[in-house]
Every structure is written in structure tokens, then in C-alpha cells.
PDB file of C-alpha atoms in Angstrom:
ATOM      1  CA  MET A   1       4.385  -7.296 -15.798  1.00 45.00           C
ATOM      2  CA  THR A   2       5.483  -8.567 -19.180  1.00 44.00           C
ATOM      3  CA  ASP A   3       3.559  -7.672 -22.308  1.00 45.00           C
ATOM      4  CA  GLN A   4       2.431 -11.260 -22.717  1.00 43.00           C
ATOM      5  CA  ASN A   5       0.850 -11.163 -19.234  1.00 45.00           C
ATOM      6  CA  ARG A   6      -0.841  -7.816 -19.834  1.00 47.00           C
ATOM      7  CA  PRO A   7      -4.540  -8.299 -20.537  1.00 44.00           C
ATOM      8  CA  GLN A   8      -5.469  -7.529 -24.088  1.00 43.00           C
ATOM      9  CA  CYS A   9      -8.405  -5.158 -24.011  1.00 46.00           C
ATOM     10  CA  GLY A  10      -9.234  -2.094 -26.022  1.00 43.00           C
ATOM     11  CA  THR A  11     -10.078   0.011 -22.982  1.00 56.00           C
ATOM     12  CA  GLY A  12      -6.616  -0.191 -21.436  1.00 93.00           C
ATOM     13  CA  ARG A  13      -7.958  -1.652 -18.212  1.00 95.00           C
ATOM     14  CA  MET A  14      -7.073  -4.639 -16.074  1.00 96.00           C
ATOM     15  CA  LYS A  15      -9.623  -6.607 -14.111  1.00 96.00           C
ATOM     16  CA  ALA A  16      -9.204  -6.070 -10.375  1.00 96.00           C
ATOM     17  CA  SER A  17      -9.195  -9.837  -9.914  1.00 96.00           C
ATOM     18  CA  GLN A  18      -6.227 -10.126 -12.269  1.00 97.00           C
ATOM     19  CA  LEU A  19      -4.326  -7.376 -10.445  1.00 97.00           C
ATOM     20  CA  ILE A  20      -4.956  -9.093  -7.095  1.00 97.00           C
ATOM     21  CA  ARG A  21      -3.660 -12.368  -8.504  1.00 97.00           C
ATOM     22  CA  GLU A  22      -0.558 -10.585  -9.798  1.00 97.00           C
ATOM     23  CA  LEU A  23       0.061  -9.046  -6.362  1.00 98.00           C
ATOM     24  CA  GLN A  24      -0.469 -12.443  -4.716  1.00 98.00           C
ATOM     25  CA  ILE A  25       2.120 -14.033  -7.015  1.00 98.00           C
ATOM     26  CA  GLN A  26       4.623 -11.258  -6.258  1.00 97.00           C
ATOM     27  CA  LEU A  27       4.040 -11.599  -2.520  1.00 97.00           C
ATOM     28  CA  ILE A  28       4.328 -15.393  -2.600  1.00 97.00           C
ATOM     29  CA  SER A  29       7.561 -15.053  -4.547  1.00 96.00           C
ATOM     30  CA  LEU A  30       8.942 -12.732  -1.864  1.00 95.00           C
ATOM     31  CA  LEU A  31       7.878 -15.104   0.913  1.00 95.00           C
ATOM     32  CA  GLU A  32       9.657 -17.997  -0.806  1.00 96.00           C
ATOM     33  CA  ASP A  33      12.923 -16.148  -0.141  1.00 93.00           C
ATOM     34  CA  PRO A  34      13.925 -17.376   3.338  1.00 92.00           C
ATOM     35  CA  GLU A  35      15.878 -14.191   4.082  1.00 88.00           C
ATOM     36  CA  PHE A  36      12.902 -11.965   3.298  1.00 90.00           C
ATOM     37  CA  ALA A  37      10.443 -14.243   5.121  1.00 90.00           C
ATOM     38  CA  GLN A  38      12.631 -14.143   8.233  1.00 88.00           C
ATOM     39  CA  SER A  39      13.022 -10.363   7.982  1.00 85.00           C
ATOM     40  CA  ARG A  40       9.240  -9.970   7.747  1.00 86.00           C
ATOM     41  CA  ARG A  41       8.701 -12.213  10.787  1.00 86.00           C
ATOM     42  CA  ASP A  42      11.426 -10.409  12.759  1.00 85.00           C
ATOM     43  CA  ARG A  43       9.896  -7.016  12.012  1.00 82.00           C
ATOM     44  CA  ALA A  44       6.454  -8.253  13.045  1.00 81.00           C
ATOM     45  CA  LEU A  45       7.827  -9.547  16.356  1.00 83.00           C
ATOM     46  CA  GLN A  46       9.920  -6.517  17.247  1.00 79.00           C
ATOM     47  CA  ARG A  47       8.379  -4.036  19.618  1.00 73.00           C
ATOM     48  CA  LYS A  48       9.845  -0.583  19.175  1.00 71.00           C
ATOM     49  CA  GLY A  49       6.606   1.062  20.148  1.00 70.00           C
ATOM     50  CA  GLY A  50       4.537   3.790  18.598  1.00 72.00           C
ATOM     51  CA  ILE A  51       4.121   4.490  14.945  1.00 75.00           C
ATOM     52  CA  GLU A  52       6.696   2.033  13.627  1.00 79.00           C
ATOM     53  CA  ASP A  53       4.915  -0.872  15.342  1.00 80.00           C
ATOM     54  CA  ALA A  54       1.568   0.350  14.001  1.00 81.00           C
ATOM     55  CA  ILE A  55       2.906   0.478  10.432  1.00 84.00           C
ATOM     56  CA  ILE A  56       4.558  -2.951  10.682  1.00 86.00           C
ATOM     57  CA  ARG A  57       1.364  -4.537  12.061  1.00 88.00           C
ATOM     58  CA  HIS A  58      -0.699  -2.749   9.397  1.00 88.00           C
ATOM     59  CA  ASN A  59       1.540  -4.041   6.572  1.00 90.00           C
ATOM     60  CA  TRP A  60       1.444  -7.581   8.019  1.00 91.00           C
ATOM     61  CA  THR A  61      -2.362  -7.547   8.281  1.00 92.00           C
ATOM     62  CA  VAL A  62      -2.808  -6.217   4.742  1.00 95.00           C
ATOM     63  CA  SER A  63      -0.280  -8.673   3.292  1.00 96.00           C
ATOM     64  CA  GLU A  64      -2.131 -11.559   4.951  1.00 95.00           C
ATOM     65  CA  GLU A  65      -5.367 -10.233   3.464  1.00 96.00           C
ATOM     66  CA  ILE A  66      -3.747 -10.192   0.015  1.00 98.00           C
ATOM     67  CA  LEU A  67      -2.460 -13.757   0.406  1.00 97.00           C
ATOM     68  CA  HIS A  68      -5.809 -15.162   1.532  1.00 97.00           C
ATOM     69  CA  ARG A  69      -8.158 -13.156  -0.655  1.00 97.00           C
ATOM     70  CA  ASP A  70     -10.191 -14.955  -3.281  1.00 97.00           C
ATOM     71  CA  ALA A  71      -9.110 -12.902  -6.281  1.00 96.00           C
ATOM     72  CA  SER A  72     -12.136 -14.005  -8.285  1.00 95.00           C
ATOM     73  CA  SER A  73     -14.397 -12.223  -5.785  1.00 93.00           C
ATOM     74  CA  ALA A  74     -13.053  -8.804  -6.828  1.00 93.00           C
ATOM     75  CA  SER A  75     -15.050  -6.777  -9.286  1.00 93.00           C
ATOM     76  CA  GLY A  76     -14.166  -3.757 -11.319  1.00 94.00           C
ATOM     77  CA  THR A  77     -11.164  -2.690 -13.331  1.00 95.00           C
ATOM     78  CA  VAL A  78      -8.121  -0.474 -12.935  1.00 95.00           C
ATOM     79  CA  SER A  79      -6.616   1.479 -15.808  1.00 95.00           C
ATOM     80  CA  HIS A  80      -3.188   0.399 -16.991  1.00 95.00           C
ATOM     81  CA  ARG A  81      -2.131   4.036 -16.822  1.00 94.00           C
ATOM     82  CA  LYS A  82      -3.064   4.277 -13.138  1.00 93.00           C
ATOM     83  CA  ILE A  83      -1.207   1.033 -12.364  1.00 96.00           C
ATOM     84  CA  SER A  84       1.865   2.207 -14.269  1.00 94.00           C
ATOM     85  CA  ASN A  85       1.797   5.668 -12.676  1.00 93.00           C
ATOM     86  CA  PHE A  86       1.471   4.177  -9.200  1.00 94.00           C
ATOM     87  CA  ARG A  87       4.315   1.701  -9.745  1.00 95.00           C
ATOM     88  CA  ASN A  88       6.616   4.377 -11.156  1.00 94.00           C
ATOM     89  CA  HIS A  89       5.768   6.742  -8.338  1.00 92.00           C
ATOM     90  CA  ILE A  90       6.259   4.224  -5.528  1.00 94.00           C
ATOM     91  CA  SER A  91       9.536   3.060  -7.079  1.00 94.00           C
ATOM     92  CA  GLY A  92      10.809   6.637  -6.939  1.00 92.00           C
ATOM     93  CA  TYR A  93       9.453   7.070  -3.431  1.00 89.00           C
ATOM     94  CA  LEU A  94      11.190   3.908  -2.221  1.00 92.00           C
ATOM     95  CA  GLU A  95      14.466   4.921  -3.856  1.00 92.00           C
ATOM     96  CA  LYS A  96      14.442   8.012  -1.642  1.00 90.00           C
ATOM     97  CA  ASN A  97      12.907   6.344   1.436  1.00 87.00           C
ATOM     98  CA  SER A  98      14.310   2.823   1.278  1.00 88.00           C
ATOM     99  CA  THR A  99      14.249   0.523   4.293  1.00 86.00           C
ATOM    100  CA  GLY A 100      17.650  -0.748   3.184  1.00 87.00           C
ATOM    101  CA  ASN A 101      16.138  -4.117   2.301  1.00 86.00           C
ATOM    102  CA  LYS A 102      15.032  -4.432  -1.348  1.00 90.00           C
ATOM    103  CA  GLY A 103      12.658  -7.294  -0.523  1.00 92.00           C
ATOM    104  CA  TYR A 104      10.988  -5.307   2.221  1.00 90.00           C
ATOM    105  CA  ASP A 105      10.711  -2.280  -0.059  1.00 93.00           C
ATOM    106  CA  ARG A 106       8.980  -4.506  -2.653  1.00 95.00           C
ATOM    107  CA  TYR A 107       6.679  -5.786   0.109  1.00 95.00           C
ATOM    108  CA  ILE A 108       5.709  -2.203   1.005  1.00 94.00           C
ATOM    109  CA  ALA A 109       5.023  -1.480  -2.673  1.00 96.00           C
ATOM    110  CA  ILE A 110       2.735  -4.540  -2.987  1.00 97.00           C
ATOM    111  CA  VAL A 111       0.784  -3.631   0.159  1.00 96.00           C
ATOM    112  CA  SER A 112       0.481  -0.001  -0.961  1.00 95.00           C
ATOM    113  CA  GLU A 113      -0.685  -0.918  -4.470  1.00 97.00           C
ATOM    114  CA  TYR A 114      -3.365  -3.207  -3.051  1.00 97.00           C
ATOM    115  CA  LEU A 115      -4.588  -0.550  -0.607  1.00 94.00           C
ATOM    116  CA  SER A 116      -4.615   2.206  -3.187  1.00 93.00           C
ATOM    117  CA  LEU A 117      -5.842   0.514  -6.354  1.00 95.00           C
ATOM    118  CA  ILE A 118      -7.903  -2.458  -5.160  1.00 95.00           C
ATOM    119  CA  VAL A 119      -9.558  -1.810  -1.793  1.00 92.00           C
ATOM    120  CA  HIS A 120      -9.276   2.004  -1.806  1.00 88.00           C
ATOM    121  CA  GLN A 121      -8.179   2.127   1.818  1.00 85.00           C
ATOM    122  CA  PRO A 122      -5.788   4.552   3.522  1.00 83.00           C
ATOM    123  CA  LEU A 123      -2.106   3.820   3.004  1.00 83.00           C
ATOM    124  CA  HIS A 124      -1.308   4.357   6.698  1.00 80.00           C
ATOM    125  CA  PRO A 125      -2.915   3.000   9.857  1.00 78.00           C
ATOM    126  CA  LEU A 126      -5.068   5.216  12.021  1.00 71.00           C
ATOM    127  CA  ALA A 127      -2.224   5.834  14.515  1.00 66.00           C
ATOM    128  CA  VAL A 128      -0.229   7.643  11.817  1.00 66.00           C
ATOM    129  CA  ARG A 129      -3.124   9.555  10.305  1.00 61.00           C
ATOM    130  CA  HIS A 130      -4.200  10.954  13.689  1.00 58.00           C
ATOM    131  CA  LEU A 131      -0.702  11.780  14.869  1.00 56.00           C
ATOM    132  CA  GLU A 132      -1.177  15.498  15.331  1.00 58.00           C
ATOM    133  CA  TYR A 133      -4.905  16.099  15.696  1.00 60.00           C
ATOM    134  CA  GLU A 134      -8.073  14.472  16.852  1.00 63.00           C
ATOM    135  CA  PRO A 135     -10.542  13.839  14.029  1.00 60.00           C
ATOM    136  CA  PRO A 136     -13.207  16.442  13.379  1.00 60.00           C
ATOM    137  CA  ALA A 137     -16.265  16.136  15.584  1.00 61.00           C
ATOM    138  CA  ASP A 138     -19.205  14.326  13.997  1.00 57.00           C
ATOM    139  CA  SER A 139     -16.995  12.680  11.341  1.00 59.00           C
ATOM    140  CA  ASP A 140     -16.029   9.188  10.389  1.00 61.00           C
ATOM    141  CA  ASP A 141     -12.492   9.582  11.741  1.00 56.00           C
ATOM    142  CA  ARG A 142     -11.210   6.690   9.608  1.00 59.00           C
ATOM    143  CA  LYS A 143     -11.453   8.902   6.513  1.00 73.00           C
ATOM    144  CA  TYR A 144      -9.163  11.732   7.629  1.00 75.00           C
ATOM    145  CA  CYS A 145      -5.403  12.194   7.648  1.00 77.00           C
ATOM    146  CA  CYS A 146      -3.754  15.077   9.481  1.00 75.00           C
ATOM    147  CA  LEU A 147      -0.651  14.892   7.252  1.00 76.00           C
ATOM    148  CA  LYS A 148      -2.261  14.913   3.809  1.00 77.00           C
ATOM    149  CA  MET A 149      -2.410  18.701   3.341  1.00 76.00           C
ATOM    150  CA  ARG A 150       1.244  18.976   4.325  1.00 78.00           C
ATOM    151  CA  TYR A 151       2.480  16.361   1.844  1.00 80.00           C
ATOM    152  CA  ILE A 152      -0.032  16.289  -1.027  1.00 81.00           C
ATOM    153  CA  LYS A 153       1.995  18.755  -3.129  1.00 83.00           C
ATOM    154  CA  ASP A 154       5.318  17.010  -2.455  1.00 84.00           C
ATOM    155  CA  PRO A 155       6.250  15.308  -5.746  1.00 82.00           C
ATOM    156  CA  ASN A 156       7.646  12.315  -3.812  1.00 81.00           C
ATOM    157  CA  SER A 157       4.532  11.848  -1.680  1.00 83.00           C
ATOM    158  CA  LEU A 158       2.110   8.995  -2.197  1.00 86.00           C
ATOM    159  CA  CYS A 159      -0.751  11.066  -0.727  1.00 81.00           C
ATOM    160  CA  ARG A 160      -2.305  11.527  -4.166  1.00 83.00           C
ATOM    161  CA  TYR A 161      -3.037   7.775  -4.221  1.00 85.00           C
ATOM    162  CA  CYS A 162      -4.533   7.622  -0.713  1.00 83.00           C
ATOM    163  CA  ASN A 163      -8.290   7.832  -0.303  1.00 82.00           C
ATOM    164  CA  CYS A 164      -8.082   9.793   2.973  1.00 79.00           C
ATOM    165  CA  LEU A 165      -9.482  13.277   3.159  1.00 76.00           C
ATOM    166  CA  PRO A 166      -7.272  16.113   4.362  1.00 75.00           C
ATOM    167  CA  TRP A 167      -8.063  17.465   7.803  1.00 70.00           C
ATOM    168  CA  PRO A 168     -10.608  20.277   7.586  1.00 66.00           C
ATOM    169  CA  GLU A 169      -9.132  23.628   8.539  1.00 61.00           C
TER     170      GLU A 169
END
């Protein structure tokens, strides 16, 4: 975001509606690239099975939600510091864990930023979060991730931005 597009406010916060609109513009820009758009469609149509399919479908569903969301319906604000920290962190993460396609990496970053900072939803689909264990009895299983405790202290992990709870021991 350029300084001229950054909202001018003394609290150092951006309206959630403005952040959604920014993410929508970035996503639309990616989709206007025929190579990226085709890559996204190809990934959505491939059937490798298991976790990879679950993640691809999850990213597609969330990206469609971003594209079709009425940004003006969002309330609240997000601190500029949190936005900046997230973007720096995911850039570093994607440098180390790149898909090999810069457009697709950007797509993952947009989806992740929306999930983490706007809708406060888990970064991964349920199939990934319940990979190793069944959710605790009498819990809302959508809130738990079996991998969070393992990766939360990893400096490259995005777990610190995910709203999932670690599995109870």
C-alpha cells in the first residue's frame, strides 16, 4: 500500500472495510493475469487427493468470498502494525515455502490475510487441523488445530496469526 492510500488517522488503524477493498483489488488484479487465472482454475480442477485438495478448495472458497463480499458491510478496524507485521511475516514464510508461482504465492497471502485479520477464521481447513487427532470430546472441533503446539514457536510459522486453539494435552 502506498502512503497516499494509507488512511490518515491518529490511532494507526485501518477500517476493516478498507482492508477488504484493498484485498479485493489485489485479487482482481491477479485474476486479470490470464496465466494466473488459468493456474488457479487448473489447481482447483486437479484431484491429487487428501490434504492438498482440501487446501486448494479452501483457498478457492475463501477467495470467492473475498471477491463477492460487500466491503462496506465490515465493521471494526485493524492496526497498521498488525497488517504490516502479518505482511512481512507471510512474505518471509512464502520465500521459504514458495509454490514456485509468484502469483499463486500472492494469492495465498491475500487469502491468509483475509482469514487472519478480517474474519478471524483458521488459516487451514478442518482436514489439515485434524490430521493427527480427533478433536477433544465435548468441544467445538472447528476451533482446534493439532499442529499449533508443534509450530507456534517456529519463527517461520503463521500459527501466531491463526485463531485456532492448540490441542489440549
